[in-house]
């Protein structure tokens, strides 16, 4: 049986949940959920399918074999109206390329790993 994972791209915060697929199975299926659920990918060892969803739900089987609990993980319309970050999308694409073995020069957001040159700091102080 193929292993599946549900992953969201362009996410800011994500949660990782382990789900046991069958009562008789010893393997777990990872379920990664993002705060931005605009693009979801159902991945198996053989194929990837893109799913566009506004609302998803997950069924979780409890330890007792007869009880099934449904968890509603839908987002409010206001949260769904927030557009995905283009910066995060570019960073996700750069990460995917790097994982595929393509050499990538990262120009991502964040703090630089060096101090601001003195000449630039001086100009900032003059005009601030």
C-alpha atoms as one frame of an Amber mdcrd trajectory, in Angstrom:
protein
   0.000   0.000   0.000   1.396   3.443  -0.922   2.133   6.007   1.765   0.245
   9.292   1.432   0.760  12.752   2.855  -1.344  15.880   2.538   0.830  18.980
   2.227   0.027  22.644   1.657   2.338  24.988  -0.192   2.843  28.671   0.592
   2.004  28.056   4.213   3.068  30.188   7.124   2.216  27.912  10.026   1.722
  24.205   9.704   0.716  21.316  11.917   1.903  17.744  11.664  -0.560  15.053
  12.772   0.029  11.316  12.708  -3.013   9.289  11.633  -3.300   5.520  11.830
  -5.021   4.438   8.571  -6.488   1.105   9.680  -7.007  -0.615  13.006  -4.955
  -3.597  11.815  -2.164  -1.513  10.274   0.972  -0.517  12.177   1.919   2.364
   9.857   0.881   5.996  10.314   0.007   8.584   7.641   1.432  12.071   8.177
  -1.034  14.918   7.664   0.498  18.405   7.326  -1.973  21.287   7.487  -1.156
  24.886   6.686  -2.756  28.160   7.646  -3.240  28.865   3.932  -5.055  25.957
   2.323  -5.306  27.289  -1.230  -3.067  24.678  -2.863  -2.990  21.165  -1.498
  -1.080  18.229  -2.883  -1.973  14.622  -2.217   1.346  12.842  -2.538   1.999
   9.156  -2.868   5.137   7.312  -3.803   3.889   7.130  -7.403   1.991  10.339
  -8.208   1.093  13.874  -7.109  -2.386  15.341  -7.595  -3.146  19.045  -7.131
  -6.368  19.809  -5.281  -7.843  23.310  -4.925  -9.943  23.419  -1.774 -11.693
  26.081   0.242 -12.818  23.643   2.946 -11.417  20.311   4.023 -12.165  17.930
   6.841 -10.299  15.011   8.300 -11.687  11.785   9.715  -9.734  10.379  12.629
 -10.311   6.842  13.850 -10.065   6.575  17.617  -8.560   3.665  19.517 -11.938
   1.944  19.891 -12.749   0.406  16.535 -16.359   1.660  16.383 -15.856   5.404
  17.044 -14.861   7.754  14.231 -14.363  11.416  15.012 -14.675  14.033  12.251
 -12.565  17.156  12.677 -13.623  20.313  10.820 -10.470  22.233   9.901 -12.104
  24.743   7.589 -11.032  28.368   7.646 -13.309  31.376   7.825 -14.172  33.190
   4.558 -12.143  36.171   5.746  -9.030  34.041   6.249  -9.633  32.291   2.903
  -9.722  35.701   1.202  -6.106  36.394   2.201  -3.879  35.952  -0.841  -0.853
  33.665  -0.535   2.462  35.441  -0.074   4.418  35.709  -3.322   7.651  35.805
  -1.317   6.808  32.519   0.388   5.800  31.007  -2.981   9.175  31.967  -4.483
  10.976  30.571  -1.437   8.971  27.318  -1.762   9.924  27.100  -5.442  13.609
  27.729  -4.650  13.498  25.032  -1.970  11.916  22.557  -4.408  14.593  23.311
  -7.006  17.361  22.890  -4.422  15.875  19.551  -3.307  15.821  18.458  -6.962
  19.557  19.108  -7.161  19.410  22.381  -9.100  21.974  24.913  -7.834  20.068
  27.847  -6.296  21.388  31.199  -5.110  19.085  32.158  -2.258  17.991  35.775
  -2.126  15.254  35.153   0.408  13.739  37.581   2.873  15.120  38.011   6.325
  17.932  39.671   8.143  21.230  39.962   6.281  24.143  38.094   7.803  26.337
  41.213   7.760  26.198  44.726   9.218  24.964  47.676   7.180  27.967  49.390
   5.546  28.989  52.569   7.401  28.431  54.808   4.356  24.811  53.626   4.017
  24.161  53.975   7.758  25.493  57.550   7.619  23.094  58.474   4.777  20.172
  56.903   6.636  20.948  59.021   9.698  21.074  62.195   7.577  17.653  61.611
   5.948  15.780  60.132   8.889
